[in-house]
PDB file of N, CA and C in Angstrom:
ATOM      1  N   UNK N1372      98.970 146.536  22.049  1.00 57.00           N
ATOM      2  CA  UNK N1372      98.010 145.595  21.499  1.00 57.00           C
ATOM      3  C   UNK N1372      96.617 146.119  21.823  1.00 57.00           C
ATOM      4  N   UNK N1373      95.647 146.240  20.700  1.00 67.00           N
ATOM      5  CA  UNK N1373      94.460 146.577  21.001  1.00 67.00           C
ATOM      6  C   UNK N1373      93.734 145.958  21.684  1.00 67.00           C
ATOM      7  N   UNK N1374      92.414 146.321  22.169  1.00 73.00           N
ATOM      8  CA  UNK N1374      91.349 145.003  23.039  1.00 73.00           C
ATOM      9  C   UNK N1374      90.688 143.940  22.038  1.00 73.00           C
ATOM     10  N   UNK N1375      90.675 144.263  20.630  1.00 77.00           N
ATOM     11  CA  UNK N1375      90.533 142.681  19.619  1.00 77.00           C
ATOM     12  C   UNK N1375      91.427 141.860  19.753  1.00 77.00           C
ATOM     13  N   UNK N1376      93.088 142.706  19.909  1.00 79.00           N
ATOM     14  CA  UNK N1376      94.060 141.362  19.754  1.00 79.00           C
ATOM     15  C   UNK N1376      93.926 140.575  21.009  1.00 79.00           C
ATOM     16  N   UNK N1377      93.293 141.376  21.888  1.00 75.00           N
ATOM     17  CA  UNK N1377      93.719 140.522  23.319  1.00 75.00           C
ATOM     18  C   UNK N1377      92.491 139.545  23.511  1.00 75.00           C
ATOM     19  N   UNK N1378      91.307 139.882  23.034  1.00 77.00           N
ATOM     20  CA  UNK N1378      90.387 138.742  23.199  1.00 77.00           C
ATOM     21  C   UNK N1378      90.415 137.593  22.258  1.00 77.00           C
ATOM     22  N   UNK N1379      91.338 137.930  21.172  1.00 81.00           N
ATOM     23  CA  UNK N1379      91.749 136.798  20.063  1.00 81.00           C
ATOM     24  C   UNK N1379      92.934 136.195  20.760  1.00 81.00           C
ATOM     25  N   UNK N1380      93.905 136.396  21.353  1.00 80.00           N
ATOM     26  CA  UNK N1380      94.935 135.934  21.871  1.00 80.00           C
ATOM     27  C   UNK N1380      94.538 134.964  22.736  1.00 80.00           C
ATOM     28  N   UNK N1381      93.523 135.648  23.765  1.00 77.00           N
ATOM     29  CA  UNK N1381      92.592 134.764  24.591  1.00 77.00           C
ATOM     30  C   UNK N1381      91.843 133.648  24.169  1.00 77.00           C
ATOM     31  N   UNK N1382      90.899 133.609  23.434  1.00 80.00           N
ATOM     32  CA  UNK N1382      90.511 132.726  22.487  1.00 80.00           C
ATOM     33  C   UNK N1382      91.247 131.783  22.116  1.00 80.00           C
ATOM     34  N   UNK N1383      92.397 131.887  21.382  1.00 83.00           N
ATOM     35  CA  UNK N1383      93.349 131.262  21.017  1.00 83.00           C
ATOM     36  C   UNK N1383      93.793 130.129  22.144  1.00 83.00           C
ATOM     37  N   UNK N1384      94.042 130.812  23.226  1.00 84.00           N
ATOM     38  CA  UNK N1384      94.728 130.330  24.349  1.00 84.00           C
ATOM     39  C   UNK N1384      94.005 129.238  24.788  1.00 84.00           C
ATOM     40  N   UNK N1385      92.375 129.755  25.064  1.00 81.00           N
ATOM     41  CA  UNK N1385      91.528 128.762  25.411  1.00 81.00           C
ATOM     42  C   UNK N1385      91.396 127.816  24.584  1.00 81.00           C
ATOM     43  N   UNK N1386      91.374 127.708  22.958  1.00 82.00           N
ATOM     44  CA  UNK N1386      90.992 126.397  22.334  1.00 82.00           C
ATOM     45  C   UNK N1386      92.392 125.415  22.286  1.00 82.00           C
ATOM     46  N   UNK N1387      93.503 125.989  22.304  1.00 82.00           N
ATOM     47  CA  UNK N1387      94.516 125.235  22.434  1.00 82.00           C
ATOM     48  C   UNK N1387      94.855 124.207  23.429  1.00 82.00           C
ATOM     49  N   UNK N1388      94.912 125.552  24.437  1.00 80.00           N
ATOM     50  CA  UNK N1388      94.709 124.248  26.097  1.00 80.00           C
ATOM     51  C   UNK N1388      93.569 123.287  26.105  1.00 80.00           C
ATOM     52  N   UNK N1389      92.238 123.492  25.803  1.00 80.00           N
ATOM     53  CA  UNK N1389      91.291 122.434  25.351  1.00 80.00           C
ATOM     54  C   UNK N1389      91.380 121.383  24.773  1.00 80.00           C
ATOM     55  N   UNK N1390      92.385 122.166  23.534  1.00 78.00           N
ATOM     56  CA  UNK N1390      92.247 120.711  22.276  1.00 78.00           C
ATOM     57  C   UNK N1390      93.469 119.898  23.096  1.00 78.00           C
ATOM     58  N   UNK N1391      94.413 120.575  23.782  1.00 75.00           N
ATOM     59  CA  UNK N1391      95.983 119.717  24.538  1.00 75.00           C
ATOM     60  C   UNK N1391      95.542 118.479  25.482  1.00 75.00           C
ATOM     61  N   UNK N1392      94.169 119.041  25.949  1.00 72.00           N
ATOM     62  CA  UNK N1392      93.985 118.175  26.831  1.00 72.00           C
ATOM     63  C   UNK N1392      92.373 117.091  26.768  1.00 72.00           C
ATOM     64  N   UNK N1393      91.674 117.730  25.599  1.00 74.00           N
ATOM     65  CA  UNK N1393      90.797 116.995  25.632  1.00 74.00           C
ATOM     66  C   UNK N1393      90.745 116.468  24.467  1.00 74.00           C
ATOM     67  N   UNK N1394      91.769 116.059  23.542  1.00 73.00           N
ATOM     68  CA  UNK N1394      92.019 115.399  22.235  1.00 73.00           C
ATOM     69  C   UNK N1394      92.442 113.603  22.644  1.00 73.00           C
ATOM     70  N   UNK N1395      93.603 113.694  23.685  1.00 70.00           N
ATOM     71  CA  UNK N1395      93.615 112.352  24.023  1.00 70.00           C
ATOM     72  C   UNK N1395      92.202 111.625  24.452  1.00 70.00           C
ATOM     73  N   UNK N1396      91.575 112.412  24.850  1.00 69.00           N
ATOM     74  CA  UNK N1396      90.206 111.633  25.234  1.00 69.00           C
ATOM     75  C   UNK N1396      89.495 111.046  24.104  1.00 69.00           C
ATOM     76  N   UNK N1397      89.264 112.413  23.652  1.00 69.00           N
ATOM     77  CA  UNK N1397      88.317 112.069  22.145  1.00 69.00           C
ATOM     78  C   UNK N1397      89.254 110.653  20.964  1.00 69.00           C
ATOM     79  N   UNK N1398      90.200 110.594  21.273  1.00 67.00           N
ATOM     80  CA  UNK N1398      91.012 109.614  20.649  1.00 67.00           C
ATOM     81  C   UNK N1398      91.161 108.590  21.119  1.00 67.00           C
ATOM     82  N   UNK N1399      91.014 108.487  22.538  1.00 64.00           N
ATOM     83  CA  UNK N1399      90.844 107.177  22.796  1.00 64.00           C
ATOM     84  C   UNK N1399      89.875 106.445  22.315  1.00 64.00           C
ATOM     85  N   UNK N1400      88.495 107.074  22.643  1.00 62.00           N
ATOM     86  CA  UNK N1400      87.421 106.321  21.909  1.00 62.00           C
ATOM     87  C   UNK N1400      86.922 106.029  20.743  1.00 62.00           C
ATOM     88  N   UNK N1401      87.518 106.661  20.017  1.00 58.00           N
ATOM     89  CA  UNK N1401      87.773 106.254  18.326  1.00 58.00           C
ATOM     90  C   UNK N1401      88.920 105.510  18.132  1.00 58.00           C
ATOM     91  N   UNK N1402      89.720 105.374  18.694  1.00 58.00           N
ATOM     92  CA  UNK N1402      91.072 104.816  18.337  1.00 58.00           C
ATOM     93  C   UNK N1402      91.241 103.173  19.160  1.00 58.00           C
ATOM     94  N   UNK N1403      91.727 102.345  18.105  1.00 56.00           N
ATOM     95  CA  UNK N1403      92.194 100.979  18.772  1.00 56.00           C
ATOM     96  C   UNK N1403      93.478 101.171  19.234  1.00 56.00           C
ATOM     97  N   UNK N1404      94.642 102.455  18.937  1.00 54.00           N
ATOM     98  CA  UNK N1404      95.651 102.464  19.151  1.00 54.00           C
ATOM     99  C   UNK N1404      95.141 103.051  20.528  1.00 54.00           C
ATOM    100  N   UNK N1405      94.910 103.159  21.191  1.00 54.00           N
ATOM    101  CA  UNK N1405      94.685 103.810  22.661  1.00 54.00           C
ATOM    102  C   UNK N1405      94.094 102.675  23.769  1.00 54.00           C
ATOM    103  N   UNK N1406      93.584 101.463  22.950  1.00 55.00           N
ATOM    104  CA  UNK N1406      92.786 100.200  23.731  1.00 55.00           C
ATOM    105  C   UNK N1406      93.925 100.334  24.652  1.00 55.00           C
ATOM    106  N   UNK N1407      94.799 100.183  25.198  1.00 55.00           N
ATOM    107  CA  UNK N1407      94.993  99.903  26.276  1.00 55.00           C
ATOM    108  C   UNK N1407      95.242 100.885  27.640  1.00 55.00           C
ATOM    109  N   UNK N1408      94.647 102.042  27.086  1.00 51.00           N
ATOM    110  CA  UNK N1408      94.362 103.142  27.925  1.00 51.00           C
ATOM    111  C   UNK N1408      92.945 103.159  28.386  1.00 51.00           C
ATOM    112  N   UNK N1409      92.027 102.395  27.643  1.00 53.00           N
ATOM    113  CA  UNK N1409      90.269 102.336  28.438  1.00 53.00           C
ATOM    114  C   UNK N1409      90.572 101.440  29.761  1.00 53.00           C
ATOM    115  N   UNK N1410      91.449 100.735  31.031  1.00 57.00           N
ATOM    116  CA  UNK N1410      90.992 100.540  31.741  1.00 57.00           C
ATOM    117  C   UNK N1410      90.359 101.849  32.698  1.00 57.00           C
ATOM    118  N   UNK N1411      90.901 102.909  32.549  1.00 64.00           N
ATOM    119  CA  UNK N1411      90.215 104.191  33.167  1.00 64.00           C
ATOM    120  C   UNK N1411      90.608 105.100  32.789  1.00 64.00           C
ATOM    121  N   UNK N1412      89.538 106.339  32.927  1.00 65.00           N
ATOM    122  CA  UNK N1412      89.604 107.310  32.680  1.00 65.00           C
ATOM    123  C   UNK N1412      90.856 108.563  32.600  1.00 65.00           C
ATOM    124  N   UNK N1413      91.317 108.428  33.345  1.00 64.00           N
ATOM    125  CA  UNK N1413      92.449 109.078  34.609  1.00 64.00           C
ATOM    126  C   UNK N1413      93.571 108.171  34.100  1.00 64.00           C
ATOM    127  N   UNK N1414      93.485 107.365  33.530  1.00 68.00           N
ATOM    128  CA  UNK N1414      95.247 107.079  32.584  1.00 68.00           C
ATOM    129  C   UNK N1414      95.441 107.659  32.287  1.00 68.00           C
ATOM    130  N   UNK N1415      95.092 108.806  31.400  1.00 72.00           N
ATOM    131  CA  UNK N1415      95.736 109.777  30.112  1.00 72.00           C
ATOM    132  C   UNK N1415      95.605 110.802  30.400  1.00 72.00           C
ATOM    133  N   UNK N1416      95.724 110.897  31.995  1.00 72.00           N
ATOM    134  CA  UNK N1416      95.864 112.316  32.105  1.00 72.00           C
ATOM    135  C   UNK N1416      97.125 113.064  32.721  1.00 72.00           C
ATOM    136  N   UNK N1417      98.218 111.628  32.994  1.00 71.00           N
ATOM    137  CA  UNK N1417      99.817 112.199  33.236  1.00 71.00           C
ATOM    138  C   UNK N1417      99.901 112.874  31.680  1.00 71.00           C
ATOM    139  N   UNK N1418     100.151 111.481  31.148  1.00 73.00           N
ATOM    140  CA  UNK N1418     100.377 112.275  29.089  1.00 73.00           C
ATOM    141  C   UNK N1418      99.730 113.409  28.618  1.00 73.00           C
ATOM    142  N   UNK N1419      98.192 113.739  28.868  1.00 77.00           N
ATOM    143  CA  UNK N1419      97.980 114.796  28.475  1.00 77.00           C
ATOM    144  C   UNK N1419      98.438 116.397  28.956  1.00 77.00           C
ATOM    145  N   UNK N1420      98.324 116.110  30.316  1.00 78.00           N
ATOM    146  CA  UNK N1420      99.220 116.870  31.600  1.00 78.00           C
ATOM    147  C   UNK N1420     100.501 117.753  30.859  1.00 78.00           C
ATOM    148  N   UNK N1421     101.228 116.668  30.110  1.00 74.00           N
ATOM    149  CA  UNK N1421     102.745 116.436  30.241  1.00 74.00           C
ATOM    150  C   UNK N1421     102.405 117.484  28.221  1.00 74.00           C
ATOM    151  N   UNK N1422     101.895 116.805  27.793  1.00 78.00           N
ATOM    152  CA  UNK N1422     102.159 117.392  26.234  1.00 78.00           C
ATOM    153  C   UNK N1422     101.341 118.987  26.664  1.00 78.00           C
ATOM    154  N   UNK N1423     100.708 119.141  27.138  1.00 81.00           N
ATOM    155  CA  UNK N1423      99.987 120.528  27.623  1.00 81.00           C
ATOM    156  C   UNK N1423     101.278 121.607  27.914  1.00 81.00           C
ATOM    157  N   UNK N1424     101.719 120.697  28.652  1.00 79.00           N
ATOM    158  CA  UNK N1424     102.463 121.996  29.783  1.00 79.00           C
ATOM    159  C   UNK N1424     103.760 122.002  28.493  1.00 79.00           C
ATOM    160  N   UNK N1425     104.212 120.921  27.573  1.00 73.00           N
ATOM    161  CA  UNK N1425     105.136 121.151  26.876  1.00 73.00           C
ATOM    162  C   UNK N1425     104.996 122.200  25.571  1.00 73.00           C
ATOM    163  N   UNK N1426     104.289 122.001  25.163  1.00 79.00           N
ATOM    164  CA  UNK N1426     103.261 123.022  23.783  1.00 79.00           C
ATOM    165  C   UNK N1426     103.476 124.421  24.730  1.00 79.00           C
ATOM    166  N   UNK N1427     102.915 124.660  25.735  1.00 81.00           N
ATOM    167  CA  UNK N1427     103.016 125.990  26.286  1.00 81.00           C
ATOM    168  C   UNK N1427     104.808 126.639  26.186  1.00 81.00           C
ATOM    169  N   UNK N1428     105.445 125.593  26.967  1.00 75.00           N
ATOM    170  CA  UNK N1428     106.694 125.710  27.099  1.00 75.00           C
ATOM    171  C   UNK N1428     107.751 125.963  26.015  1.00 75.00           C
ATOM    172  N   UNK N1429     107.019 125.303  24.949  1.00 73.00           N
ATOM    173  CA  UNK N1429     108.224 125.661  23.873  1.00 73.00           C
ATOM    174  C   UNK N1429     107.677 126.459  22.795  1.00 73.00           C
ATOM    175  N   UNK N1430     105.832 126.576  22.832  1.00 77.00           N
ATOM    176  CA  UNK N1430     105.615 127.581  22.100  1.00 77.00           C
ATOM    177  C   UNK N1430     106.348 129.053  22.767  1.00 77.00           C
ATOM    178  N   UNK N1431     106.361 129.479  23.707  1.00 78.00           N
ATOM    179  CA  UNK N1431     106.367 130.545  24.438  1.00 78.00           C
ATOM    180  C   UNK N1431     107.791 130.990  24.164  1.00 78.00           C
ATOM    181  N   UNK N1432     108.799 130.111  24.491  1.00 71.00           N
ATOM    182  CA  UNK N1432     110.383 130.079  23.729  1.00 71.00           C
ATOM    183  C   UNK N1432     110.448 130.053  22.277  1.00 71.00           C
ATOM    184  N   UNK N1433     110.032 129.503  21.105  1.00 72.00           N
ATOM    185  CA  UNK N1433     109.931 129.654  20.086  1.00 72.00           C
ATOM    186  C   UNK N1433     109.470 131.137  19.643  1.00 72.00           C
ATOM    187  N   UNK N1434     108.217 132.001  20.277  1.00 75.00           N
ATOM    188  CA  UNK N1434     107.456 133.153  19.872  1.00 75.00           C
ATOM    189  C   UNK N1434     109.167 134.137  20.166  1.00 75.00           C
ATOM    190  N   UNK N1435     109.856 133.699  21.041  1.00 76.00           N
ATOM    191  CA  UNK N1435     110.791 134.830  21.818  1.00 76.00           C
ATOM    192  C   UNK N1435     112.485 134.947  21.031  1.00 76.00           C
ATOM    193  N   UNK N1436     112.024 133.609  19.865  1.00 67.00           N
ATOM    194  CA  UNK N1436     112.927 133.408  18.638  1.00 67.00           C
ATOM    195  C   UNK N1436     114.376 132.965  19.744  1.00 67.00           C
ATOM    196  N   UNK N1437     114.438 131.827  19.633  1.00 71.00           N
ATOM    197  CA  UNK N1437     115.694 130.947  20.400  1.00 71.00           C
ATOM    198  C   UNK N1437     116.621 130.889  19.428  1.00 71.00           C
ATOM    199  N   UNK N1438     117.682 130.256  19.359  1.00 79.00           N
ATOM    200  CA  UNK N1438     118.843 129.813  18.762  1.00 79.00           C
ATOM    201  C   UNK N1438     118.376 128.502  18.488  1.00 79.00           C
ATOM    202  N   UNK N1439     119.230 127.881  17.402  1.00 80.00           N
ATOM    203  CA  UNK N1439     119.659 126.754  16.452  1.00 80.00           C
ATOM    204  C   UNK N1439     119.916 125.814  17.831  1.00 80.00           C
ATOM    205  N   UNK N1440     120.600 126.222  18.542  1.00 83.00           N
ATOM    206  CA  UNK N1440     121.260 125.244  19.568  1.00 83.00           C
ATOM    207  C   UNK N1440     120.311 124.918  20.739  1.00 83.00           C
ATOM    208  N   UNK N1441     119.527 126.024  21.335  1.00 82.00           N
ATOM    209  CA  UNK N1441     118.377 125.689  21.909  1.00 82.00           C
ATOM    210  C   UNK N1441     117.357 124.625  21.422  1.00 82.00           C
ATOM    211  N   UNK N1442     117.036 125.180  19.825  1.00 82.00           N
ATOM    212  CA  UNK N1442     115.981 124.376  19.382  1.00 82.00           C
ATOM    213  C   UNK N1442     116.464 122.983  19.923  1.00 82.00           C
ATOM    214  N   UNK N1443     117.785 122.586  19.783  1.00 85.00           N
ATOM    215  CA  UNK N1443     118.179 121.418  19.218  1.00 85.00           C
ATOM    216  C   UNK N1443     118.444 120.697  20.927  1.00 85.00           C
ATOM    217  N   UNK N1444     118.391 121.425  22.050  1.00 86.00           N
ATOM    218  CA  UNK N1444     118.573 120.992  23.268  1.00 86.00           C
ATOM    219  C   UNK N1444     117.196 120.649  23.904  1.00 86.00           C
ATOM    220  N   UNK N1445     116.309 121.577  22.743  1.00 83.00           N
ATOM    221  CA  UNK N1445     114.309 121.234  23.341  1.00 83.00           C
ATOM    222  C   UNK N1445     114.096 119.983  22.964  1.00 83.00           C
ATOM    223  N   UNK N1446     114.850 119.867  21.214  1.00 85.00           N
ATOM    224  CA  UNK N1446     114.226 118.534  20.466  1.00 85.00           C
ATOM    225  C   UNK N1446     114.838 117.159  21.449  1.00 85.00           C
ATOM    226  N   UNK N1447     116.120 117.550  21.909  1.00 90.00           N
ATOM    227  CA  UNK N1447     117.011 116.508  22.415  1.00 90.00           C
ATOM    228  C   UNK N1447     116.210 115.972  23.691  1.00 90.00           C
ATOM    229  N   UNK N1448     115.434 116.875  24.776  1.00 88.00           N
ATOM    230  CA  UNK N1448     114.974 116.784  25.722  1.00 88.00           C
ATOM    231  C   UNK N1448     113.612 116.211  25.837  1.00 88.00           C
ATOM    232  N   UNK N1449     112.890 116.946  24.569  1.00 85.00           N
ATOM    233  CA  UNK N1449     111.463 115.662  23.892  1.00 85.00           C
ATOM    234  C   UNK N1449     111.893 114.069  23.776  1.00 85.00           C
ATOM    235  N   UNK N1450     112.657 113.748  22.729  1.00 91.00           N
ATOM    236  CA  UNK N1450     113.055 112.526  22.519  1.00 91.00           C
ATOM    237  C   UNK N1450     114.010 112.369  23.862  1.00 91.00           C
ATOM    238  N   UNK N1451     114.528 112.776  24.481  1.00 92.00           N
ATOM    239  CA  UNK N1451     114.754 111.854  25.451  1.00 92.00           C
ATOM    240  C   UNK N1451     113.217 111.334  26.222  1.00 92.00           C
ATOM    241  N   UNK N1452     112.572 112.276  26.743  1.00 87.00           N
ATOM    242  CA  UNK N1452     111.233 112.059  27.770  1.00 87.00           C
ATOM    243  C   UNK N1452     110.425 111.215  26.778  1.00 87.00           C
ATOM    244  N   UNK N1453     110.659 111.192  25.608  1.00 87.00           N
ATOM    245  CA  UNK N1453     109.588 110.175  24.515  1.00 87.00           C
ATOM    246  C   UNK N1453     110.261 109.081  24.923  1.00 87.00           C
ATOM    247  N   UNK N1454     111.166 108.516  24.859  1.00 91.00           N
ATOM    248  CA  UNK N1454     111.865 107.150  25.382  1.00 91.00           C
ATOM    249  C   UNK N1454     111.994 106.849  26.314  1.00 91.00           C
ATOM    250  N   UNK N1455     111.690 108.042  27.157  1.00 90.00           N
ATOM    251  CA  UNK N1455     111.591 107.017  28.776  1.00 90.00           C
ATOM    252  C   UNK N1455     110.035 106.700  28.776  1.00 90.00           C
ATOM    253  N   UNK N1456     109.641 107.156  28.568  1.00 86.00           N
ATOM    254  CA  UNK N1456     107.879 106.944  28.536  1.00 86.00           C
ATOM    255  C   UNK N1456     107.488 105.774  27.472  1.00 86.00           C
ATOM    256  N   UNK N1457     108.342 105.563  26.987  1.00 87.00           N
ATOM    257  CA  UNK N1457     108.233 104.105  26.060  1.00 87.00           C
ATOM    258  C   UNK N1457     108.359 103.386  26.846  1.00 87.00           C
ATOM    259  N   UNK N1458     109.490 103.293  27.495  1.00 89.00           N
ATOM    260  CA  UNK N1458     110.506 102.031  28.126  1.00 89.00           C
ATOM    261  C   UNK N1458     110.324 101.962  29.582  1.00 89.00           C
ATOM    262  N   UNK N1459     109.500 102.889  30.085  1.00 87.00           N
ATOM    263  CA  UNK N1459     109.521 103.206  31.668  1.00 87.00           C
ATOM    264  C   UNK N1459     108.005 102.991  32.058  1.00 87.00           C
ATOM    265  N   UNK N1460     107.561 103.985  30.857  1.00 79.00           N
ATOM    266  CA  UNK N1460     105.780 104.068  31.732  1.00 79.00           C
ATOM    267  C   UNK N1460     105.626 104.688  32.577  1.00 79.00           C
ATOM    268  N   UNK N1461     106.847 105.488  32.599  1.00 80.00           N
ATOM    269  CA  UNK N1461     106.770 106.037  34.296  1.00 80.00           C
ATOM    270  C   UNK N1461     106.988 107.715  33.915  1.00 80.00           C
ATOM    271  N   UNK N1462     105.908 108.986  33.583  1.00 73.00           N
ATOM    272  CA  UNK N1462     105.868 109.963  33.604  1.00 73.00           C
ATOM    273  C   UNK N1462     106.426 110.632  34.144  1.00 73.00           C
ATOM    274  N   UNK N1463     106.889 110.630  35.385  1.00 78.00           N
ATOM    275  CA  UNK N1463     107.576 111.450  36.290  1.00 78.00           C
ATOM    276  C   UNK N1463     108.552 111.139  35.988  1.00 78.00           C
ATOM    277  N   UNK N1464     109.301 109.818  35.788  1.00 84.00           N
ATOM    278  CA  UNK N1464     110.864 109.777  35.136  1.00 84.00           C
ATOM    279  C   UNK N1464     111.112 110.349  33.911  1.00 84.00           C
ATOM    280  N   UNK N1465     110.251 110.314  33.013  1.00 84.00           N
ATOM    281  CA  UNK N1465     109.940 111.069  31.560  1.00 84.00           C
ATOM    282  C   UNK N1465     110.264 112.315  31.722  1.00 84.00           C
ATOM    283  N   UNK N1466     109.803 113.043  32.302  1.00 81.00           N
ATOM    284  CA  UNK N1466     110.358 114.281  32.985  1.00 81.00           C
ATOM    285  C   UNK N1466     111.471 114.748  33.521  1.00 81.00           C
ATOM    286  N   UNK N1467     111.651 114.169  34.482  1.00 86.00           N
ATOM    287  CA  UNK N1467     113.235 114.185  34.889  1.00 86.00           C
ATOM    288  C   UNK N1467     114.316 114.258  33.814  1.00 86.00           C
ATOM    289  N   UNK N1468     114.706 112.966  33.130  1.00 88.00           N
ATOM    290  CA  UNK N1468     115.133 112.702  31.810  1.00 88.00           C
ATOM    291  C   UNK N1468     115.030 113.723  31.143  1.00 88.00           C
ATOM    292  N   UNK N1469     113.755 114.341  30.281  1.00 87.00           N
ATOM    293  CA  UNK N1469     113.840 115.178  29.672  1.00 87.00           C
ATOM    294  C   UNK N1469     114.595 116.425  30.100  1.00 87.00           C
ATOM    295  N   UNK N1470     114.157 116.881  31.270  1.00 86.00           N
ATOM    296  CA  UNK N1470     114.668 117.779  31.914  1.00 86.00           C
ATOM    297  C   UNK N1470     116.253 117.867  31.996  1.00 86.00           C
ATOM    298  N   UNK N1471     116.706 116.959  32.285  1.00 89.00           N
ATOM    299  CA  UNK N1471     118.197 116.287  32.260  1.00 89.00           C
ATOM    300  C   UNK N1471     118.889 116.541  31.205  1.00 89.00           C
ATOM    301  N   UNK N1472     118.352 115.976  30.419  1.00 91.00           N
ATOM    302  CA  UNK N1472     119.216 116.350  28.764  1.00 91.00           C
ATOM    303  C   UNK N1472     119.213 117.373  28.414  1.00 91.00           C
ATOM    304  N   UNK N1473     118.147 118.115  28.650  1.00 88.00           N
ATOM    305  CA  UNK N1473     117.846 119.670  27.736  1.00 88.00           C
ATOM    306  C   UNK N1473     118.488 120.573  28.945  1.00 88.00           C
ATOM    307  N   UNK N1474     119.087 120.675  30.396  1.00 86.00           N
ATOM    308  CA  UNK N1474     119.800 121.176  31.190  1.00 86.00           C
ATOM    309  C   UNK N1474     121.649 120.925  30.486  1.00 86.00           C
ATOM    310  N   UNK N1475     121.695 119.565  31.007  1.00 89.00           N
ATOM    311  CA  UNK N1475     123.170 119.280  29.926  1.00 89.00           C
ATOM    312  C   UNK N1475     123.415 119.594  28.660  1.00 89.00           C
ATOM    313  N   UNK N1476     122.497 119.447  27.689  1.00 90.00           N
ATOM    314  CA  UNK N1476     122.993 120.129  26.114  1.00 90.00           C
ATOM    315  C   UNK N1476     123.171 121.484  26.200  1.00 90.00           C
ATOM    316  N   UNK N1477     122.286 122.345  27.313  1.00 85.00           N
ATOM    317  CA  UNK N1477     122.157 123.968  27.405  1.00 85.00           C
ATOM    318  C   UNK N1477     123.573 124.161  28.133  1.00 85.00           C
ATOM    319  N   UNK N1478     124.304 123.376  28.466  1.00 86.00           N
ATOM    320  CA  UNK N1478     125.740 123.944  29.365  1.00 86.00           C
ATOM    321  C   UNK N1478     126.206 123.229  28.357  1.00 86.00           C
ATOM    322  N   UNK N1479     126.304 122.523  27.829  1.00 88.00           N
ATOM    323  CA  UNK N1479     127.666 122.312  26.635  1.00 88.00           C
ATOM    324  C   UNK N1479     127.794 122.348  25.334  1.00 88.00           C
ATOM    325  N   UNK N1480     126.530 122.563  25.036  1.00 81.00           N
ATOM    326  CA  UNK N1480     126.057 123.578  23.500  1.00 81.00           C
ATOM    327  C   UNK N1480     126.909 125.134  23.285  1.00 81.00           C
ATOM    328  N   UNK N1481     127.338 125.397  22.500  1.00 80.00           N
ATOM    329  CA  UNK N1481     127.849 127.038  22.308  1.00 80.00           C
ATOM    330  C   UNK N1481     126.247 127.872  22.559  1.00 80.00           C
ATOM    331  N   UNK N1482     126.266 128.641  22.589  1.00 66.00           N
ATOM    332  CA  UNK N1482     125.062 129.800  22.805  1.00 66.00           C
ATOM    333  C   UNK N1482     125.022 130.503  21.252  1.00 66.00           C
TER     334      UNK N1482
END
């Protein structure tokens, strides 16, 4: 890779992680769907935290071209952590969960 691709790669890198984490902000304050995230600042920053580190995680597996069955143990492991974070509120269980499912579908999925 030449030294253009690598300062574009870079670039890249930087506006992404930016927009991952400073989009919930900018949306809260335009958005009524977020009113109940203005009692402070520092609410939205498990969720943003959490979709950051996930975008990295499955872009990085996606670039490295996964299987049908992977995809389908990432998607399984999103929607699980999307429903505990509905029903829980509780980020760190969101995690777990996710983590949980997408460990179990990866051992009993074919490869």
């Amino acid at each position: 890779m030449g030294q253009y691709e690598f300062w574009v790669a870079i670039a890249a890198m930087a506006v992404i992680t930016w927009l991952t984490r400073a989009l919930p902000f900018l949306l809260m304050r335009k958005s009524q769907a977020f009113g109940r995230l203005t009692g402070g600042k520092f609410e939205i920053l498990g969720p943003a935290l959490l979709v950051s580190m996930t975008v990295v995680i499955i872009y990085s597996d996606l670039a490295a071209g996964v299987s049908y069955w992977q995809m389908l143990a990432y998607a399984c492991g999103l929607l699980a952590a999307g429903v505990c974070v509905k029903r829980t509120a509780n980020s760190g269980f969101a995690v777990l969960a996710g983590m949980a499912v997408y460990g179990a579908l990866l051992l009993t999925l074919p490869n």
